[in-house]
Amino acid sequence: MVKQEQELDNRPDNTAFTQQRLPAWQPMLSAGIVIPGFVLIGLAFIGIGIALFVTSRSIQVLEIDYTGVAQDSPCYRCSDPDTKDCMCSMDFSIDTLFKGPVFFYYGLTNYFQNYRRYGASKDANQLSGDLKYFTNPSSDCSPYQYDNDKPIVPCGSIANSMFNDTFKLYQIVNGTRKQVPLDGKGIAWWTDYNVKYRNPSVTPLENAFNGTVKPVFWSRPAYKLDPTDPANNGFINQDFLVWMRRAALPNFRKLYRRITEGDYAEGLPAGNYTLEIAYNYPVLSFDGEKKVVFSNVSWMGGKNEFLGIAYLVIGSLCIVMSIVMLIVYAKFKFPEED
Amino acid sequence: PNQLTLSQLGGDERRVDSRTIYVGHRSCPANEAFIPPKFCDNRIVSSKYTVWNFLPKNLFEQFRRIANFYFLIIFLVQVIVDTPTSPVTSGLPLFFVITVTAIKQGYEDWLRHKADNEVNKYPVTVLEDGRRIRKESEKIKVGDVVEVEENETFPCDLILLQSSRDDDTCFVTTASLDGESNHKTHYTVPDTEKDLESLNATIECEQPQPDLYKFVGRMHIYKNNQEPAVRSLGPENLLLKGATLKNTQKICGVAVYTGMETKMALNYQGKSQKRSAVEKSINAFLLVYLCILVSKALVCTTLKYVWQSKPGQDEPWYNEKTQREKDTNLYLKMFTDFLSFMVLFNFIIPVSMYVTVEMQKFLGSFFITWDKDFFDPEIKEGALVNTSDLNEELGQVEYIFTDKTGTLTQNNMEFIECCIDGFQYKYRDASSELDGFCVTDGPVNKLQQKAGREREELFLRALCLCHTVQVKEPTEGFIASSPDEVALVKGAMRYGFTFLGLERKTMKILNRNNDVEMYELLHVLNFDPVRRRMSVIVRAISGDTLLFCKGADSSIFPRVRQEEVERIRMHVERNATEGYRTLCVAYKYLSAEEYAQADAGLREARLALQDREQKLMAVYNQVETGMSLIGATAVEDRLQEEAAETMEALQGAGMKVWVLTGDKMETAKSTCYACRLFQRNTELLELTVRTLEDGGRKREERLHELLLEYHKKAVQDAPPVKAAVTRSWSLTNQDYGFIIDGATLSMVLNESNESNSSRYKNLFLQICQNCTAVLCCRMAPLQKAQIVKMVKNSKGCPITLSIGDGANDVSMILEAHVGIGIKGKEGRQAVRNSDYAIPKLKHLKKLLLAHGHLYYVRIAHLVQYFFYKNLCFILPQFLYQFFCGYSQQPLYDAAYLTMYNICFTSMPILAYSLLEQHICMEVLLDNATLYREIAKNAMLRWGPFLYWTLLGVFHGLLFFFGVRYLFSNPALQDNGQVFGNWSYGTIVFTVLVFTVTLKLALDTRHWTWINHFVIWGSLAFYVFFSFFWGGIIWPFLRQQRLYFVFANMLSSVSAWLVIILLILLSLLPEILLVVFRKPRGPHARQKLSQSSAGGLQSPRSSARPLLMRTFSDESNTVI
């Protein structure tokens, strides 16, 4: 009896899985499927490509370099690192209406925010408002951990090197300067502002910073970053948040302000403008450039010709391929199609 | 006795080649100073570890593997040096791998411990000073007298002293040792005292050796100060540990070998590891990738310092160095930078590949054991996989070495006919001819004269007496080690002479008149493959002493009177060409003094401790002379089921089949024809003793001449090899078959002249390689292995496969790359030593053509894909270094780096490598030629490797630069906000995961629900994981780098568009390739099979009945 059971055990299970006979779908990429497929994909891509291209074309961009390398540049004076509190202004004109909302970016080149050591040089605990790390910042922040044995808050290279040029934009109306209101809200990621970065829950905020010092490069402590809006101070200052999100490439731009209010909600009307720059940020030492960029955005974001062109190229490639295949197919007949 | 004192003086018993055992630990009178010799205890230790040494020993073993050691080094570098990725990224996978392996090995070892304990703690009965004492098996010492009851297994190797059976025998089965389930008879040592308590004896025997069937020893029995009596001990006295006592109430025996020195333990020592060709390819690829890795790190390090030498780049004001960095030596910094880059790029050689390959092999091998087509209802067993390391090798076989008897043929013998004094007697199974013998078959024979009744009866008595067959007790039937003997005894029974059995050295025969004849069995001169004959010496009631001898014609003819030979030779040769196994039977009367002389010689030789075999052989040869020939027998050995179809399919698959057999040429040749190894149009090149002796010149000269002639014919005049491969299965090409015999082979291989030797060998190999089939007959087992080794080491290192069923095939099974055992009738040694075991020869076809092919394709794809996916994983990270100041900034988050190979992309390829059937099994079986497509490691050569590598590079470049151009304006959201570096990496990573997974999906030709589940599941898991990973502030993370990065990415239309674009662009060339490639779908295959069926049909139709062909085949031979 036992033996018989054993014999039955020996017989392999006759299941689809053990016999490698699971029902299977065997896809056939025959010309009959591939050619129409390619045509469809090609058409779709060309469609998307045209949409992207047109959209991208319709986006207006105005770039103004204010590094001041050239001697005739209004900011040449300020580019000397020894000059303090230097102000300069750039004049420009807009021919047609710059459709709103207009986004105001600042851009830096040859600036390695993606440097590994630079990127690691911050204390996430400190930035999430943990007071423990105010007095004892992470060693990652070195050499911006302590300043004369006092802990730096916010510590680290990224915070220390925060971009500190400020801009004011004026429209010249009938010879007088009319300030264009700049909106500094909503320029950083919502989650950064609301979740990731937190001020310590101490009121007034200033008390939390007792016994700490501001970063070496900063002119004001963190709790005084925005004197106009008390809710825009500390670690949740929007400019600070924008700066803390490291750029991917050495030539980058970051959002500075949006122009959404008042007379300019519809955009910047044609006319002459003056950009007043508080020139503080040194870039010449590493061959960098500074610029401001005015741009409006579309559903696809900022101006980017690459995507539209790529779609058009790939789309037409697909169409060409399908034509070639069709010719081959008509001439030689694919072996599997009888 | 001298030898006793010698062994005692020696002290260390290992130095002498025999051991002395004191039965029951009683000192014998001859030796006053009794020093109990030290032997190992009876513990079986098959386990490798103990609780204490498990951790260090296991870790040591694991880190001895190059790959593990490499990962350990990377991990240590990460711990010590300030590196871009945390040690967790490489430590976690390594820890996982090491732990899983350790758990697996620990579990296996625990099982071994359990099995060991079961054996070691088994209660046994030991007789000590007349008392029966229960002991644990492990406490048995050499010299203990052990009592074993029916159906118990022997706890150690015992010399049988006493049996409860009257005839001083006992029966055992050795099923657990060699799989032979028949009962074997063992004998007690003759003339020992019944009272074991007073037995005073020593046993002298050889040191332990693994051969189950060899044992020599002698026993000295001391009786009341008389001269000690000496008895010889052989394997028939030795009961092996692991065998089971049957049909015998109880026995007593003395332990001679214990524990790890028993023959069973010696036999279970592991076989040498065979490594597959795929593994060699992996190692080669690994080296290439290691070079890529090092050169990447070198390039980055160099460029970093070149770049930094520009003023302002090294230390811009915003990124000041710490004091420690400033102080560090420049060269040390360079070195640590190099190491950091190595660590950053180390993912290019993934830990997980080894795990996946191992899992694939282990799990994949189950499909062989599970295959119900391999199940044989007769033996109620399926296929057996002894090693899973060689699965893919089954798809790469170029040479098959097969045994004939039991492999090509069934080893199921049937008595066909015999000839007595030159008259043919053909047995007809018709009941009308009850009178049987004298009335023979057919009108042809009616005309012939019959041999006299006396001769007939002598012949039949010879058949009944000259064998070692036993009568099975419960039912009617015979058991013998050789099926030929059973066939002969059964044949004799049909003619009226029935063998009744052997009892107390007396053989009983029921003759035609229903009288019982009794013969005393005096000696059995055992069969051995060198002599190729066996004899018995019996004494009839009348007092005559007779010697009956049977054996191969070549071994009998020289030993009989020549005038008798000619009459019989004709019959023997005719029978042989018909494919029957022939034996000649001879006899002689021994006079009293002749017998006395033979008896003395045999006894003396049997007692010899050294060179017993040779001495016995000499005596045998001396006795077996001057006989007279009575007749010959013909026994048919039927072909295995579907043997011919299988061989044809294997040849169609481009494999060369060599038959290596001990049988004689004619028989083997006809088997080859029957198996369609030789076809009608095959030109046979014969290199045998017969052809060598033809010219009347010296053999050496003739050999030289023939070799050159054949070489010219088969090699030089043949079309080049490449064309031959494609043409060899078309009918227009001339096929060659080569035949060589053992004697000639040893002439070729062991040529005394050094330069000639290697030249002959080369010629021989070249001829053989150009022949479709090679037959080597009259081979000794060792010669079989020699041939396999020669082919294995020949140019191009072809993959060899040996298949056999008997102990004589073990050597070639072990020698070949893949050894296949057939679960046949000749015991289980072949199966035990094989890598795979199958019940029947016909299963070989599916094993190779379907399983082997699929395994190879699967693992080749697995390996290539793994390298590819890690190349395009790491290449963007490498390229990113050019944009981040060579600062070793990782492109991807640590979680992605770690999970890429473990979670996101591992399951689809594992499922693929287990389930893929790019061509379905039926088609593979129907079209053997498909096997040629993957021959010579086709998918793992440098060509395909280069293709995959370029594909990886292409994809890597595309991923990186596609996103790079997108990021020329990082404002990618419609709210004008910008993306940072982690968004960049996440987009690249998303494209990467989707592309490599979809690339695999494109390659998958066989979509089962598992593939669907795993492929779409992996992608879904990636998306889910990314949301989850970025959706929560993880308290254990120092930096929340990915917080909401993925979700933000998905909110950007541009990111979506670029992901879709890059995935499609990466796969576009693949899709085109698939379309323009040869048809691969099932329909196309069917068409192909239809078209090629015509080609295959014609040779099949040419397979005429065996008999008709044998006449014409002579005309095809060269000589």
PDB file of N, CA and C in Angstrom, chain B residues 412-447:
ATOM      1  N   ASN B 412      17.577  -6.589 -22.897  1.00  0.00           N
ATOM      2  CA  ASN B 412      16.501  -7.510 -22.564  1.00  0.00           C
ATOM      3  C   ASN B 412      16.667  -8.677 -23.524  1.00  0.00           C
ATOM      4  N   MET B 413      17.364  -9.677 -23.055  1.00  0.00           N
ATOM      5  CA  MET B 413      17.856 -10.687 -23.991  1.00  0.00           C
ATOM      6  C   MET B 413      16.808 -11.743 -24.275  1.00  0.00           C
ATOM      7  N   GLU B 414      16.826 -12.166 -25.499  1.00  0.00           N
ATOM      8  CA  GLU B 414      15.939 -13.252 -25.845  1.00  0.00           C
ATOM      9  C   GLU B 414      16.728 -14.294 -26.628  1.00  0.00           C
ATOM     10  N   PHE B 415      16.538 -15.531 -26.231  1.00  0.00           N
ATOM     11  CA  PHE B 415      17.253 -16.614 -26.881  1.00  0.00           C
ATOM     12  C   PHE B 415      16.658 -16.813 -28.276  1.00  0.00           C
ATOM     13  N   ILE B 416      17.476 -16.747 -29.299  1.00  0.00           N
ATOM     14  CA  ILE B 416      16.955 -16.843 -30.654  1.00  0.00           C
ATOM     15  C   ILE B 416      17.237 -18.227 -31.251  1.00  0.00           C
ATOM     16  N   GLU B 417      18.471 -18.577 -31.238  1.00  0.00           N
ATOM     17  CA  GLU B 417      18.793 -19.880 -31.820  1.00  0.00           C
ATOM     18  C   GLU B 417      20.119 -20.351 -31.286  1.00  0.00           C
ATOM     19  N   CYS B 418      20.415 -21.593 -31.598  1.00  0.00           N
ATOM     20  CA  CYS B 418      21.732 -22.070 -31.224  1.00  0.00           C
ATOM     21  C   CYS B 418      22.218 -22.998 -32.320  1.00  0.00           C
ATOM     22  N   CYS B 419      23.458 -23.314 -32.246  1.00  0.00           N
ATOM     23  CA  CYS B 419      23.951 -24.293 -33.197  1.00  0.00           C
ATOM     24  C   CYS B 419      24.807 -25.286 -32.448  1.00  0.00           C
ATOM     25  N   ILE B 420      24.581 -26.506 -32.765  1.00  0.00           N
ATOM     26  CA  ILE B 420      25.312 -27.563 -32.079  1.00  0.00           C
ATOM     27  C   ILE B 420      26.075 -28.348 -33.132  1.00  0.00           C
ATOM     28  N   ASP B 421      27.349 -28.383 -32.965  1.00  0.00           N
ATOM     29  CA  ASP B 421      28.212 -29.066 -33.932  1.00  0.00           C
ATOM     30  C   ASP B 421      27.962 -28.582 -35.358  1.00  0.00           C
ATOM     31  N   GLY B 422      27.576 -27.342 -35.487  1.00  0.00           N
ATOM     32  CA  GLY B 422      27.389 -26.805 -36.821  1.00  0.00           C
ATOM     33  C   GLY B 422      25.986 -26.951 -37.360  1.00  0.00           C
ATOM     34  N   PHE B 423      25.093 -27.576 -36.609  1.00  0.00           N
ATOM     35  CA  PHE B 423      23.712 -27.677 -37.069  1.00  0.00           C
ATOM     36  C   PHE B 423      22.892 -26.600 -36.374  1.00  0.00           C
ATOM     37  N   GLN B 424      22.035 -26.000 -37.173  1.00  0.00           N
ATOM     38  CA  GLN B 424      21.296 -24.874 -36.621  1.00  0.00           C
ATOM     39  C   GLN B 424      20.006 -25.342 -35.973  1.00  0.00           C
ATOM     40  N   TYR B 425      19.716 -24.799 -34.800  1.00  0.00           N
ATOM     41  CA  TYR B 425      18.463 -25.079 -34.119  1.00  0.00           C
ATOM     42  C   TYR B 425      17.783 -23.746 -33.858  1.00  0.00           C
ATOM     43  N   LYS B 426      16.711 -23.567 -34.519  1.00  0.00           N
ATOM     44  CA  LYS B 426      16.022 -22.294 -34.330  1.00  0.00           C
ATOM     45  C   LYS B 426      14.771 -22.581 -33.530  1.00  0.00           C
ATOM     46  N   TYR B 427      14.582 -21.850 -32.478  1.00  0.00           N
ATOM     47  CA  TYR B 427      13.411 -22.118 -31.656  1.00  0.00           C
ATOM     48  C   TYR B 427      12.222 -21.367 -32.194  1.00  0.00           C
ATOM     49  N   ARG B 428      11.133 -22.100 -32.361  1.00  0.00           N
ATOM     50  CA  ARG B 428       9.873 -21.472 -32.761  1.00  0.00           C
ATOM     51  C   ARG B 428       8.937 -21.502 -31.577  1.00  0.00           C
ATOM     52  N   ASP B 429       8.323 -20.398 -31.330  1.00  0.00           N
ATOM     53  CA  ASP B 429       7.468 -20.344 -30.161  1.00  0.00           C
ATOM     54  C   ASP B 429       6.084 -20.911 -30.456  1.00  0.00           C
ATOM     55  N   ALA B 430       6.038 -21.866 -31.359  1.00  0.00           N
ATOM     56  CA  ALA B 430       4.739 -22.432 -31.735  1.00  0.00           C
ATOM     57  C   ALA B 430       4.453 -23.660 -30.888  1.00  0.00           C
ATOM     58  N   SER B 431       3.216 -23.729 -30.447  1.00  0.00           N
ATOM     59  CA  SER B 431       2.890 -24.828 -29.534  1.00  0.00           C
ATOM     60  C   SER B 431       2.794 -26.155 -30.273  1.00  0.00           C
ATOM     61  N   SER B 432       2.687 -26.069 -31.601  1.00  0.00           N
ATOM     62  CA  SER B 432       2.562 -27.308 -32.368  1.00  0.00           C
ATOM     63  C   SER B 432       3.817 -28.157 -32.245  1.00  0.00           C
ATOM     64  N   GLU B 433       4.913 -27.463 -32.057  1.00  0.00           N
ATOM     65  CA  GLU B 433       6.152 -28.243 -32.011  1.00  0.00           C
ATOM     66  C   GLU B 433       6.536 -28.539 -30.573  1.00  0.00           C
ATOM     67  N   LEU B 434       5.686 -29.280 -29.938  1.00  0.00           N
ATOM     68  CA  LEU B 434       5.920 -29.590 -28.541  1.00  0.00           C
ATOM     69  C   LEU B 434       7.194 -30.393 -28.381  1.00  0.00           C
ATOM     70  N   ASP B 435       7.420 -31.175 -29.350  1.00  0.00           N
ATOM     71  CA  ASP B 435       8.597 -32.029 -29.276  1.00  0.00           C
ATOM     72  C   ASP B 435       9.869 -31.188 -29.305  1.00  0.00           C
ATOM     73  N   GLY B 436       9.702 -29.972 -29.725  1.00  0.00           N
ATOM     74  CA  GLY B 436      10.718 -28.945 -29.576  1.00  0.00           C
ATOM     75  C   GLY B 436      12.027 -29.213 -30.254  1.00  0.00           C
ATOM     76  N   PHE B 437      12.833 -29.860 -29.561  1.00  0.00           N
ATOM     77  CA  PHE B 437      14.211 -29.776 -29.923  1.00  0.00           C
ATOM     78  C   PHE B 437      14.574 -30.533 -31.188  1.00  0.00           C
ATOM     79  N   CYS B 438      14.255 -31.791 -31.180  1.00  0.00           N
ATOM     80  CA  CYS B 438      14.710 -32.584 -32.315  1.00  0.00           C
ATOM     81  C   CYS B 438      14.007 -32.210 -33.606  1.00  0.00           C
ATOM     82  N   VAL B 439      12.723 -31.879 -33.449  1.00  0.00           N
ATOM     83  CA  VAL B 439      12.021 -31.399 -34.628  1.00  0.00           C
ATOM     84  C   VAL B 439      12.295 -29.914 -34.740  1.00  0.00           C
ATOM     85  N   THR B 440      13.139 -29.524 -35.592  1.00  0.00           N
ATOM     86  CA  THR B 440      13.476 -28.107 -35.682  1.00  0.00           C
ATOM     87  C   THR B 440      12.646 -27.457 -36.761  1.00  0.00           C
ATOM     88  N   ASP B 441      12.885 -26.197 -36.875  1.00  0.00           N
ATOM     89  CA  ASP B 441      11.999 -25.382 -37.689  1.00  0.00           C
ATOM     90  C   ASP B 441      12.288 -25.498 -39.168  1.00  0.00           C
ATOM     91  N   GLY B 442      11.254 -25.172 -39.912  1.00  0.00           N
ATOM     92  CA  GLY B 442      11.380 -24.871 -41.328  1.00  0.00           C
ATOM     93  C   GLY B 442      11.814 -26.014 -42.215  1.00  0.00           C
ATOM     94  N   PRO B 443      11.407 -25.914 -43.424  1.00  0.00           N
ATOM     95  CA  PRO B 443      11.768 -26.923 -44.405  1.00  0.00           C
ATOM     96  C   PRO B 443      13.267 -26.952 -44.679  1.00  0.00           C
ATOM     97  N   VAL B 444      13.901 -25.787 -44.539  1.00  0.00           N
ATOM     98  CA  VAL B 444      15.333 -25.743 -44.838  1.00  0.00           C
ATOM     99  C   VAL B 444      16.091 -26.676 -43.914  1.00  0.00           C
ATOM    100  N   ASN B 445      15.737 -26.556 -42.626  1.00  0.00           N
ATOM    101  CA  ASN B 445      16.488 -27.334 -41.655  1.00  0.00           C
ATOM    102  C   ASN B 445      16.099 -28.805 -41.658  1.00  0.00           C
ATOM    103  N   LYS B 446      14.905 -29.053 -42.169  1.00  0.00           N
ATOM    104  CA  LYS B 446      14.463 -30.452 -42.229  1.00  0.00           C
ATOM    105  C   LYS B 446      15.443 -31.277 -43.057  1.00  0.00           C
ATOM    106  N   LEU B 447      15.975 -30.603 -44.058  1.00  0.00           N
ATOM    107  CA  LEU B 447      16.903 -31.303 -44.936  1.00  0.00           C
ATOM    108  C   LEU B 447      18.202 -31.577 -44.232  1.00  0.00           C
TER     109      LEU B 447
END
